[in-house]
mmCIF file with all atom_site columns, C-alpha atoms in Angstrom:
data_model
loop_
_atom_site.group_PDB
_atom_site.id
_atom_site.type_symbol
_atom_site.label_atom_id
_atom_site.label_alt_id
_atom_site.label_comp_id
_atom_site.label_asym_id
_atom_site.label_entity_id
_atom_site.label_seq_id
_atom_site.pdbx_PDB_ins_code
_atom_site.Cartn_x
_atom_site.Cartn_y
_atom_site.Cartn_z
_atom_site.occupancy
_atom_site.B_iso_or_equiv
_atom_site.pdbx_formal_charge
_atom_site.auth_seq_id
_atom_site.auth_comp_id
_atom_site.auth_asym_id
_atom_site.auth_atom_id
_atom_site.pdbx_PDB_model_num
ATOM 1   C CA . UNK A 1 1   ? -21.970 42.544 70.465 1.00 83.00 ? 703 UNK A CA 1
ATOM 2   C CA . UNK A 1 2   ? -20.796 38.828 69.697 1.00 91.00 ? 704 UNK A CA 1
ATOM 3   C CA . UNK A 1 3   ? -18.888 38.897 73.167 1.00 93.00 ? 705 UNK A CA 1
ATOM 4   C CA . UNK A 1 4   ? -21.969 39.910 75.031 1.00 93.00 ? 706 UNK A CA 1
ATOM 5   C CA . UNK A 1 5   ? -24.067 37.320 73.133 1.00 95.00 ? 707 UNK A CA 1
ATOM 6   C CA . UNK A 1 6   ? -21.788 34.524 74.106 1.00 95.00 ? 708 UNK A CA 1
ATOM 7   C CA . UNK A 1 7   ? -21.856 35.596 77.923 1.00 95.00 ? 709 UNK A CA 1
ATOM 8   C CA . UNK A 1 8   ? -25.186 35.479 77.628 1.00 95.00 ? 710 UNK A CA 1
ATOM 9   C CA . UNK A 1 9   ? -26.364 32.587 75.714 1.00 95.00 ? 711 UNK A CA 1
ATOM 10  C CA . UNK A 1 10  ? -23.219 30.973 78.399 1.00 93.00 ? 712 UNK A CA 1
ATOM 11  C CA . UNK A 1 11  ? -24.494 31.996 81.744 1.00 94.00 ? 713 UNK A CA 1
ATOM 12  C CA . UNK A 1 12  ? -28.185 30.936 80.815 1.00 94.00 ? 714 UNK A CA 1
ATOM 13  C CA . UNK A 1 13  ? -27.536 27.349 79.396 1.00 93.00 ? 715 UNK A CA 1
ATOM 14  C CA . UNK A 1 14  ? -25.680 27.335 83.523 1.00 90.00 ? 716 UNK A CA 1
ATOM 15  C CA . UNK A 1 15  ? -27.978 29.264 84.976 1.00 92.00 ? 717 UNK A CA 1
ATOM 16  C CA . UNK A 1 16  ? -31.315 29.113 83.202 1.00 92.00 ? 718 UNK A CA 1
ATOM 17  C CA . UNK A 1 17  ? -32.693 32.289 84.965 1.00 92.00 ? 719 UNK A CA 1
ATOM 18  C CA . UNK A 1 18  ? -29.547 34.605 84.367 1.00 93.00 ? 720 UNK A CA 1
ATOM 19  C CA . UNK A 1 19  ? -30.664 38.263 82.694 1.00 91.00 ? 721 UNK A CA 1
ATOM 20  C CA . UNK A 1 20  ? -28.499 41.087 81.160 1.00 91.00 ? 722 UNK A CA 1
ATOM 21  C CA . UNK A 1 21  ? -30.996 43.011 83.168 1.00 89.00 ? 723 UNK A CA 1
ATOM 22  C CA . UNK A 1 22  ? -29.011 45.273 86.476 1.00 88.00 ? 724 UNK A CA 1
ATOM 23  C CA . UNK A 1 23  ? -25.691 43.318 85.045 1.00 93.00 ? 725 UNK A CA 1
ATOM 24  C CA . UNK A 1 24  ? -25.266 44.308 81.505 1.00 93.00 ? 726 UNK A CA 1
ATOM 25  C CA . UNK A 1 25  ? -22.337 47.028 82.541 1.00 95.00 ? 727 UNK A CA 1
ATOM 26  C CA . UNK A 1 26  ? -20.261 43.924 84.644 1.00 96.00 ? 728 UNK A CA 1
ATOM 27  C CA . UNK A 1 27  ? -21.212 41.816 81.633 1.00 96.00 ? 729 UNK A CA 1
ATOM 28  C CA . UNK A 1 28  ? -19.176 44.118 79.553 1.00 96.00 ? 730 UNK A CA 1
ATOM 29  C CA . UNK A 1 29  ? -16.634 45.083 81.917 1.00 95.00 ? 731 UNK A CA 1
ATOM 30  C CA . UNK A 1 30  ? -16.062 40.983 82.436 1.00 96.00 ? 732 UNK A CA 1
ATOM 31  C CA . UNK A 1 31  ? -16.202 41.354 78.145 1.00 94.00 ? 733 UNK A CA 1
ATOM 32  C CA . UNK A 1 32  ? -13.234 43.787 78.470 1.00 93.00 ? 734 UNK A CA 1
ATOM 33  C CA . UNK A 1 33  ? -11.402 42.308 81.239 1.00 92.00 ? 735 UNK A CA 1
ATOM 34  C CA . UNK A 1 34  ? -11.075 38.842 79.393 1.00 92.00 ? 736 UNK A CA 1
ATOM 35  C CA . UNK A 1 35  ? -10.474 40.996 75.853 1.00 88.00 ? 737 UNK A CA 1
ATOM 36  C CA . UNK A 1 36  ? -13.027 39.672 74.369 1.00 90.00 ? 738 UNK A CA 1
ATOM 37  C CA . UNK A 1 37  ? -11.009 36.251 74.347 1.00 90.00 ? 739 UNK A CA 1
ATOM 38  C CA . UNK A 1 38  ? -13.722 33.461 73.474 1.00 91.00 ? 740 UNK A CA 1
ATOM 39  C CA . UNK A 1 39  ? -12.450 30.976 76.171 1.00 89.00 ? 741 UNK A CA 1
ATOM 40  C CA . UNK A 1 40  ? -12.141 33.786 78.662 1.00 91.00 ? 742 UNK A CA 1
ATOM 41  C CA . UNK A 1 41  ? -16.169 34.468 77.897 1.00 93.00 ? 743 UNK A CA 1
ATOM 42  C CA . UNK A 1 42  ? -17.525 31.115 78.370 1.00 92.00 ? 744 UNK A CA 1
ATOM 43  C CA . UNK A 1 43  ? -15.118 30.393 81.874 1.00 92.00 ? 745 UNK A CA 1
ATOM 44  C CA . UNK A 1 44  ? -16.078 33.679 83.073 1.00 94.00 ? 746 UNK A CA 1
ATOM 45  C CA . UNK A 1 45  ? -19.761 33.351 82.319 1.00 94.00 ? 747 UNK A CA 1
ATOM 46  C CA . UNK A 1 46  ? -19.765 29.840 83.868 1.00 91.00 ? 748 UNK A CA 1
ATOM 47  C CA . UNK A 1 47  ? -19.454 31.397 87.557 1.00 94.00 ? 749 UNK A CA 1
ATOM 48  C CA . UNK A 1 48  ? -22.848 33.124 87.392 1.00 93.00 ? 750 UNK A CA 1
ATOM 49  C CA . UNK A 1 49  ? -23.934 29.719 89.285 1.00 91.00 ? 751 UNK A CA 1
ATOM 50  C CA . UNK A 1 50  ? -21.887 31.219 92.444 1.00 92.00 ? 752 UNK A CA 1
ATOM 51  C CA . UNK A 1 51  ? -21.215 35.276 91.850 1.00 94.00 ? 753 UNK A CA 1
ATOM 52  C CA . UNK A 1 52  ? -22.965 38.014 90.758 1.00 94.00 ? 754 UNK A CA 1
ATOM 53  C CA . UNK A 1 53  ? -21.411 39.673 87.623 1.00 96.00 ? 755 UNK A CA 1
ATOM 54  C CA . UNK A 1 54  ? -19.567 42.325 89.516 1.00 96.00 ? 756 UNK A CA 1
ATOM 55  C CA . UNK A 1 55  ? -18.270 39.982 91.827 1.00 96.00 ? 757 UNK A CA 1
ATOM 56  C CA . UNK A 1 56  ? -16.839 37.791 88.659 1.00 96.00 ? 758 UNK A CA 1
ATOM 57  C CA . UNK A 1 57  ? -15.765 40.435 87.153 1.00 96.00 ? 759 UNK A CA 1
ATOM 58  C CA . UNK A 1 58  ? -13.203 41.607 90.576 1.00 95.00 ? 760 UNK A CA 1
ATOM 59  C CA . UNK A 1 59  ? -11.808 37.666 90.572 1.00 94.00 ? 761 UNK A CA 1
ATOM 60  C CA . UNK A 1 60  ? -11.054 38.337 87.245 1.00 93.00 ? 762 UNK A CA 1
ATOM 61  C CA . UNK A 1 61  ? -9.271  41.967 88.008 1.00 91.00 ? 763 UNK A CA 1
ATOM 62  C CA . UNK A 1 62  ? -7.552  40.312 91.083 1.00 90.00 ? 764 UNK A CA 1
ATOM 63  C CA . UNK A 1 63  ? -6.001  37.525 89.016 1.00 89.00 ? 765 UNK A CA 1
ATOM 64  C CA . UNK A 1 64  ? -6.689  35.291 85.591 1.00 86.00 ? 766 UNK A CA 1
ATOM 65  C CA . UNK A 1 65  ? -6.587  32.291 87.317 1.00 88.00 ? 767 UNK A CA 1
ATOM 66  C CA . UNK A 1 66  ? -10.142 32.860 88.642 1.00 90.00 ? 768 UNK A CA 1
ATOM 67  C CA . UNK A 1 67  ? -10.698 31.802 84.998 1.00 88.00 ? 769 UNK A CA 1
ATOM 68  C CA . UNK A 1 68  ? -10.686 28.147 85.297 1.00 86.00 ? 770 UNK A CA 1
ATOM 69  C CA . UNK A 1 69  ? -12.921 25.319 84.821 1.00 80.00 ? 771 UNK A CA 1
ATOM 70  C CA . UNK A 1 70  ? -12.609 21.302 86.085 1.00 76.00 ? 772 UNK A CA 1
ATOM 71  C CA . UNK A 1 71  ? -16.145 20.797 83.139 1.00 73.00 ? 773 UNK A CA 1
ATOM 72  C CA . UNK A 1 72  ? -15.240 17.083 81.504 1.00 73.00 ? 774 UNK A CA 1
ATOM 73  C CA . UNK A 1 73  ? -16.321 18.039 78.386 1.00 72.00 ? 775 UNK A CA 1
ATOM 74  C CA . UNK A 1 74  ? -13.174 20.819 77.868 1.00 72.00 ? 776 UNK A CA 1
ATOM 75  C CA . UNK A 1 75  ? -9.757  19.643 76.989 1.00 74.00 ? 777 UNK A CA 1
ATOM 76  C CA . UNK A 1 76  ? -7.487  19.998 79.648 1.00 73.00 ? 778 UNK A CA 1
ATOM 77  C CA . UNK A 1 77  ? -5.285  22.628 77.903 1.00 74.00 ? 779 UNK A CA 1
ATOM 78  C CA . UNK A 1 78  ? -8.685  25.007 77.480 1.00 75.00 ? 780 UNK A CA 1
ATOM 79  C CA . UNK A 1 79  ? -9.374  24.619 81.299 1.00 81.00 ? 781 UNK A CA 1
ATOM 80  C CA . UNK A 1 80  ? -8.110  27.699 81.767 1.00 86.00 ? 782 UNK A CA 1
ATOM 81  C CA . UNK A 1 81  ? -6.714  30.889 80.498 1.00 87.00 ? 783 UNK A CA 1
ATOM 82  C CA . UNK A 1 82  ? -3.913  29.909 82.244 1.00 88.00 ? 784 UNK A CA 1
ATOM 83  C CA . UNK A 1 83  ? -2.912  26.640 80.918 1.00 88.00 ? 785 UNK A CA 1
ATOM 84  C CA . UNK A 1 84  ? -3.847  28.059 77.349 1.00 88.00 ? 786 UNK A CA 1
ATOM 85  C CA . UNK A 1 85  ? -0.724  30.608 77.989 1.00 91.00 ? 787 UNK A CA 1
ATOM 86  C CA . UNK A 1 86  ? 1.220   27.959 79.511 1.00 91.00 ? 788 UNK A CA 1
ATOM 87  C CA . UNK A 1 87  ? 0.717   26.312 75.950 1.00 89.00 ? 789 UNK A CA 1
ATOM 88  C CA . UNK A 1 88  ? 2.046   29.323 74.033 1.00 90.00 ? 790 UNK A CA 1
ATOM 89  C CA . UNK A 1 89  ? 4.480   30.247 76.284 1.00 95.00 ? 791 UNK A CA 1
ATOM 90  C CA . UNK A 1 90  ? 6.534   26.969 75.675 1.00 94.00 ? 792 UNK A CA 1
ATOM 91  C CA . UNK A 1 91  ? 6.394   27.329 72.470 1.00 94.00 ? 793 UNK A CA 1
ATOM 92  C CA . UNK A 1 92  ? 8.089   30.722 72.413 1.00 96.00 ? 794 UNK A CA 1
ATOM 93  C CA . UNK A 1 93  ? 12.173  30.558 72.210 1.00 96.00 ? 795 UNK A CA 1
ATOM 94  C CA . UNK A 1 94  ? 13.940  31.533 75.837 1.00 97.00 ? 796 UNK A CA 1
ATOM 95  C CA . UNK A 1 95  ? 15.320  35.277 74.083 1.00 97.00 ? 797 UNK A CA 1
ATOM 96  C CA . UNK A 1 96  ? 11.337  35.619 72.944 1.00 97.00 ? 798 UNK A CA 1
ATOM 97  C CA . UNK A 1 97  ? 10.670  34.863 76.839 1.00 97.00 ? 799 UNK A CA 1
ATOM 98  C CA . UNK A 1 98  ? 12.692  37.401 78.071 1.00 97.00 ? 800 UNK A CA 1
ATOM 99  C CA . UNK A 1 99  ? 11.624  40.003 75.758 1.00 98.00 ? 801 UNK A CA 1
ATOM 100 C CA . UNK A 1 100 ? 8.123   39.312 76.797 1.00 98.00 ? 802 UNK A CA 1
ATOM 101 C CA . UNK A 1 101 ? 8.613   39.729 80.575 1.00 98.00 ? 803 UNK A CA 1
ATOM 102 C CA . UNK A 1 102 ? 10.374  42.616 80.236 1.00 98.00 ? 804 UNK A CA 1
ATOM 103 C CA . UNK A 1 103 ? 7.601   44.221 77.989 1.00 98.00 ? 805 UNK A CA 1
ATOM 104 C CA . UNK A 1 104 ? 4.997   43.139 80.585 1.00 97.00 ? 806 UNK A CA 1
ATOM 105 C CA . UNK A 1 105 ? 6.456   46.527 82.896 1.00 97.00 ? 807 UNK A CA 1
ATOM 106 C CA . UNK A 1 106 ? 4.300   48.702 80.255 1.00 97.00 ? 808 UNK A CA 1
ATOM 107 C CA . UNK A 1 107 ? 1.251   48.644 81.797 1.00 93.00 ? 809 UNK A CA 1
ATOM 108 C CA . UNK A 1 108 ? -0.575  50.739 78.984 1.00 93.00 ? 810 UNK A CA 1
ATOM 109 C CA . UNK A 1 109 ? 0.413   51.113 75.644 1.00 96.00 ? 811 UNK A CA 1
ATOM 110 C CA . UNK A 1 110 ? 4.035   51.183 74.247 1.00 97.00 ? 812 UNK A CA 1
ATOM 111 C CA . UNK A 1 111 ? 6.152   53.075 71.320 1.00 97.00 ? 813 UNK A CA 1
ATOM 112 C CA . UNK A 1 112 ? 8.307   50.562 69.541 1.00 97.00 ? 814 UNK A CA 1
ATOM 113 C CA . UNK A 1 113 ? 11.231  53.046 70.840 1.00 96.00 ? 815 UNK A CA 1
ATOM 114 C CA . UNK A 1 114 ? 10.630  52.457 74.368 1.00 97.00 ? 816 UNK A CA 1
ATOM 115 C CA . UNK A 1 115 ? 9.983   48.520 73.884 1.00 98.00 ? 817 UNK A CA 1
ATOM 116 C CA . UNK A 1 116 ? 13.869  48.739 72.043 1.00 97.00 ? 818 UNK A CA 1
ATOM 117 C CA . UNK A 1 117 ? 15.650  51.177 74.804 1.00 96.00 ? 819 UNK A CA 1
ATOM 118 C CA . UNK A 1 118 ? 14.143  49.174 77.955 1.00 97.00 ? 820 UNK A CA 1
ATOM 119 C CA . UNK A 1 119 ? 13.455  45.976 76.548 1.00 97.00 ? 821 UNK A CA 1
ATOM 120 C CA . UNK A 1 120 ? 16.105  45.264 73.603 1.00 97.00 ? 822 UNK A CA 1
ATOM 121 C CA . UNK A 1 121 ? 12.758  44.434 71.371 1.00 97.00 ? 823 UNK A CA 1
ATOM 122 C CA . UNK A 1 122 ? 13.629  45.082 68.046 1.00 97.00 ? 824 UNK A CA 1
ATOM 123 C CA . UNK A 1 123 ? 11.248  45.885 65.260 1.00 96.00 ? 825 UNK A CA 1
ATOM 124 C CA . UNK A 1 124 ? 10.958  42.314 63.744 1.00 97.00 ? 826 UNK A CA 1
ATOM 125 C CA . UNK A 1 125 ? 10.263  40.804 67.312 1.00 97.00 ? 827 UNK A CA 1
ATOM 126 C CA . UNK A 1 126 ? 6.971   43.377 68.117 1.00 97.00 ? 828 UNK A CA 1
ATOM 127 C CA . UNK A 1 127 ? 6.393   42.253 64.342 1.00 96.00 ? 829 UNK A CA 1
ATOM 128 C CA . UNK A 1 128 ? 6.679   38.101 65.602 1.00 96.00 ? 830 UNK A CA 1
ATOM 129 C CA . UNK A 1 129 ? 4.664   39.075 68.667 1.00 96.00 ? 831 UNK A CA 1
ATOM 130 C CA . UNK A 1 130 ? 1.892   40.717 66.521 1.00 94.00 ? 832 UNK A CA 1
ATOM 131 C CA . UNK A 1 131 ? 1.952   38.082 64.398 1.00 94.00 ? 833 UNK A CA 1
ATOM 132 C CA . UNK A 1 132 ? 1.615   35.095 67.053 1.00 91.00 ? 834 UNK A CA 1
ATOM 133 C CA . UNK A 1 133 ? -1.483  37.710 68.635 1.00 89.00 ? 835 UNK A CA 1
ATOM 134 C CA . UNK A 1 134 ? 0.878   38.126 71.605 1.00 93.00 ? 836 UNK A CA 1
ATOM 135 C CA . UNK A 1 135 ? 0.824   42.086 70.877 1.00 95.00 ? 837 UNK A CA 1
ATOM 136 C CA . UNK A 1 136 ? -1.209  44.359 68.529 1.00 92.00 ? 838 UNK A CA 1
ATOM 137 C CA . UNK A 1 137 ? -0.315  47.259 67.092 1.00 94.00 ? 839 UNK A CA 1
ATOM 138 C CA . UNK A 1 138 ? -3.233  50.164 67.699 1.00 94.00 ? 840 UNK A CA 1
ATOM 139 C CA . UNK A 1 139 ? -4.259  52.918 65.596 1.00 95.00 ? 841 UNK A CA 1
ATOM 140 C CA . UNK A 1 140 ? -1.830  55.541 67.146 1.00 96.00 ? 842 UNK A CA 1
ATOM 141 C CA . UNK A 1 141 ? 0.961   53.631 66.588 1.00 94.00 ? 843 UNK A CA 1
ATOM 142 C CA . UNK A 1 142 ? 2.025   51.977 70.013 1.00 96.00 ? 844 UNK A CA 1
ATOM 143 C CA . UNK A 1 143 ? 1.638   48.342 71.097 1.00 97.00 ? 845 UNK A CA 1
ATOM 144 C CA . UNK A 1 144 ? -0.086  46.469 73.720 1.00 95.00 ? 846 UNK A CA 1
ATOM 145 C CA . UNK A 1 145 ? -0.893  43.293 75.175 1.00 94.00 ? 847 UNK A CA 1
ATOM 146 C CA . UNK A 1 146 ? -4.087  42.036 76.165 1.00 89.00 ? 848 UNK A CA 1
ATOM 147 C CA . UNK A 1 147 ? -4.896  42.778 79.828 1.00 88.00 ? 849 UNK A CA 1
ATOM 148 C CA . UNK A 1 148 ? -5.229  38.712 80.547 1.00 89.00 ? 850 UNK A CA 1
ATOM 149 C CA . UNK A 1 149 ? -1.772  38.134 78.617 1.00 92.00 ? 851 UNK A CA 1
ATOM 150 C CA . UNK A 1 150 ? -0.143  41.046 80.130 1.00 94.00 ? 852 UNK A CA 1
ATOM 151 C CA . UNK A 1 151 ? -1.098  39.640 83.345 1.00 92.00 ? 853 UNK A CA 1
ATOM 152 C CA . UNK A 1 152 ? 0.346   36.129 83.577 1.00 94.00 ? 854 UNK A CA 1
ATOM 153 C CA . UNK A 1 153 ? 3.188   37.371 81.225 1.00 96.00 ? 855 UNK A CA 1
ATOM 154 C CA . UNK A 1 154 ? 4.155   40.245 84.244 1.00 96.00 ? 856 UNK A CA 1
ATOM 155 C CA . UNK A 1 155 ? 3.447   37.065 86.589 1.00 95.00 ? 857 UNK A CA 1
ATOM 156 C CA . UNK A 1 156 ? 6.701   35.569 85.291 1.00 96.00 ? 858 UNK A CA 1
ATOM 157 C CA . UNK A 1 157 ? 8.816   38.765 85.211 1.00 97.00 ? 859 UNK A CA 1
ATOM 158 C CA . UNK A 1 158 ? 7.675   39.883 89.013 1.00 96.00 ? 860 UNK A CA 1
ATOM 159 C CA . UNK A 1 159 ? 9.042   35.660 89.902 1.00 96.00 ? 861 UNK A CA 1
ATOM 160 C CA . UNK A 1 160 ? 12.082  36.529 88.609 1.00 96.00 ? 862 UNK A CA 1
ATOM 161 C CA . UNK A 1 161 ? 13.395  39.179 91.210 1.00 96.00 ? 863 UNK A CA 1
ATOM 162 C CA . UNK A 1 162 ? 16.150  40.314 89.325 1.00 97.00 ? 864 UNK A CA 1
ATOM 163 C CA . UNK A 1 163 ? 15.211  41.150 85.773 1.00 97.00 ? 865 UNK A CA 1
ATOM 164 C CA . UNK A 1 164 ? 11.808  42.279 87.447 1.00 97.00 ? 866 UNK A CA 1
ATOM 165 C CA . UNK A 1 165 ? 14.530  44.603 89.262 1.00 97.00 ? 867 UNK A CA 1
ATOM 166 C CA . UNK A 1 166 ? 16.678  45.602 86.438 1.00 97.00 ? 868 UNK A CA 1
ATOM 167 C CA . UNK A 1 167 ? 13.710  46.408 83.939 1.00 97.00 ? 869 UNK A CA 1
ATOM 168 C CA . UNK A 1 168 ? 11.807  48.547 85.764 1.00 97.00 ? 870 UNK A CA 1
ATOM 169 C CA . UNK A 1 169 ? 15.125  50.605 86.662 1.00 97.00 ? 871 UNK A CA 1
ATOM 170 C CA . UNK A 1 170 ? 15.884  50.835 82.808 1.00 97.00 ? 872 UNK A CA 1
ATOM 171 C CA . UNK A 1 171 ? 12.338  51.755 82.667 1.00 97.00 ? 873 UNK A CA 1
ATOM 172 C CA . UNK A 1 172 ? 12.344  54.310 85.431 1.00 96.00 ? 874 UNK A CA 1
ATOM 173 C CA . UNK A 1 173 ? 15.546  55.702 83.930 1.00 96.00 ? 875 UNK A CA 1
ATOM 174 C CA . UNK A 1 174 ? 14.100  55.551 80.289 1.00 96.00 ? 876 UNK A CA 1
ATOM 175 C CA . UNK A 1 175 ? 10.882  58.321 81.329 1.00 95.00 ? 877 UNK A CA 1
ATOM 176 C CA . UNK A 1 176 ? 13.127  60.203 83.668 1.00 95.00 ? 878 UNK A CA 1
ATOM 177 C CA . UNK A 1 177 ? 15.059  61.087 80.624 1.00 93.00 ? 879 UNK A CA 1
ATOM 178 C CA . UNK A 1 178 ? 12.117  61.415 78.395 1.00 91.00 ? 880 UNK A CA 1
ATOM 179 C CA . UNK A 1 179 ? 10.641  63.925 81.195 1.00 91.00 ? 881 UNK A CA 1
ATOM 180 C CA . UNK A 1 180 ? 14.038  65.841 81.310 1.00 90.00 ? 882 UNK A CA 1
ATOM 181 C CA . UNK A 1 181 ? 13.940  65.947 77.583 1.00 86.00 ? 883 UNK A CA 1
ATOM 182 C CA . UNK A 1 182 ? 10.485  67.449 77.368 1.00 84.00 ? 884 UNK A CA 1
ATOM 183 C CA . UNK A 1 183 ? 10.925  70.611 79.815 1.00 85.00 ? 885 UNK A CA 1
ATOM 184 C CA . UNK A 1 184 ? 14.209  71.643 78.368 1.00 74.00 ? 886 UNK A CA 1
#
């Protein structure tokens, strides 16, 4: 796999003796974890100087700002995965914002119902997300963000005590109903 290649090719040009031998399943859990995100490969891959691959890949469980680099030779904005998002995210209008964060309580994939009745997403704005790469639709019909995304986007709703509140009462609500729905 291209991912696993780029890890890889990466860690050795750091760390000249670095194998895919007794790491290659961290290697592509770390692959996963990042989803596959090109940036998220090469600052990942650049720890190997300091952690083993299981170790990099529980910073990068534990939070995406493990993913970070100070290397001269990267523009500032692609120093981490972090201030990548913090580039998108401005560009986003404040409703698209909100819409986000409150899409961020889905933790796993999403019907386009459930994003409407707990989120007020409508159709064309899971549309706008998919098309900016902020969502993607999968092949059973539900949406989801990618795992690094998902976790500096939920970052933003948690800081907000109050929506973060709110939401995950709608969402609450929103399943208890579904449950109710399905034993009757």
């Amino acid at each position: 796999y291209s991912s696993i290649q780029l890890f890889l090719h990466n860690a050795q040009k750091i760390y000249p003796r670095f194998s895919l031998e007794n790491n290659a399943d961290s290697v592509v859990r770390i692959c996963q974890l990042v989803d596959g995100l090109p940036l998220g490969i090469i600052l990942a891959s650049s720890w190997v100087r300091v952690y083993n691959c299981h170790e990099i890949a529980e910073e990068i469980k534990k939070s995406i700002d493990f993913l970070t680099t100070s290397a001269p030779d990267i523009a500032p904005r692609h120093h981490s995965l972090r201030a990548v998002f913090d580039n998108s995210w401005h560009l986003l209008s404040d409703s698209e914002q909100k819409i986000l964060r409150k899409l961020s309580i889905f933790r796993s994939a999403f019907t386009s119902h459930a994003a409407s009745e707990i989120c007020g997403a409508s159709a064309l704005d899971l549309a706008n997300f998919a098309d900016k790469s902020l969502l993607y639709r999968r092949l059973d019909d539900r949406f989801e963000m990618l795992t690094t995304f998902h976790q500096y986007v939920a970052d933003k709703l948690e800081a907000n005590e109050y929506e973060y509140t709110t939401t995950r009462t709608v969402f609450c609500e929103y399943y208890a109903r579904l449950c109710v729905q399905k034993l009757a």
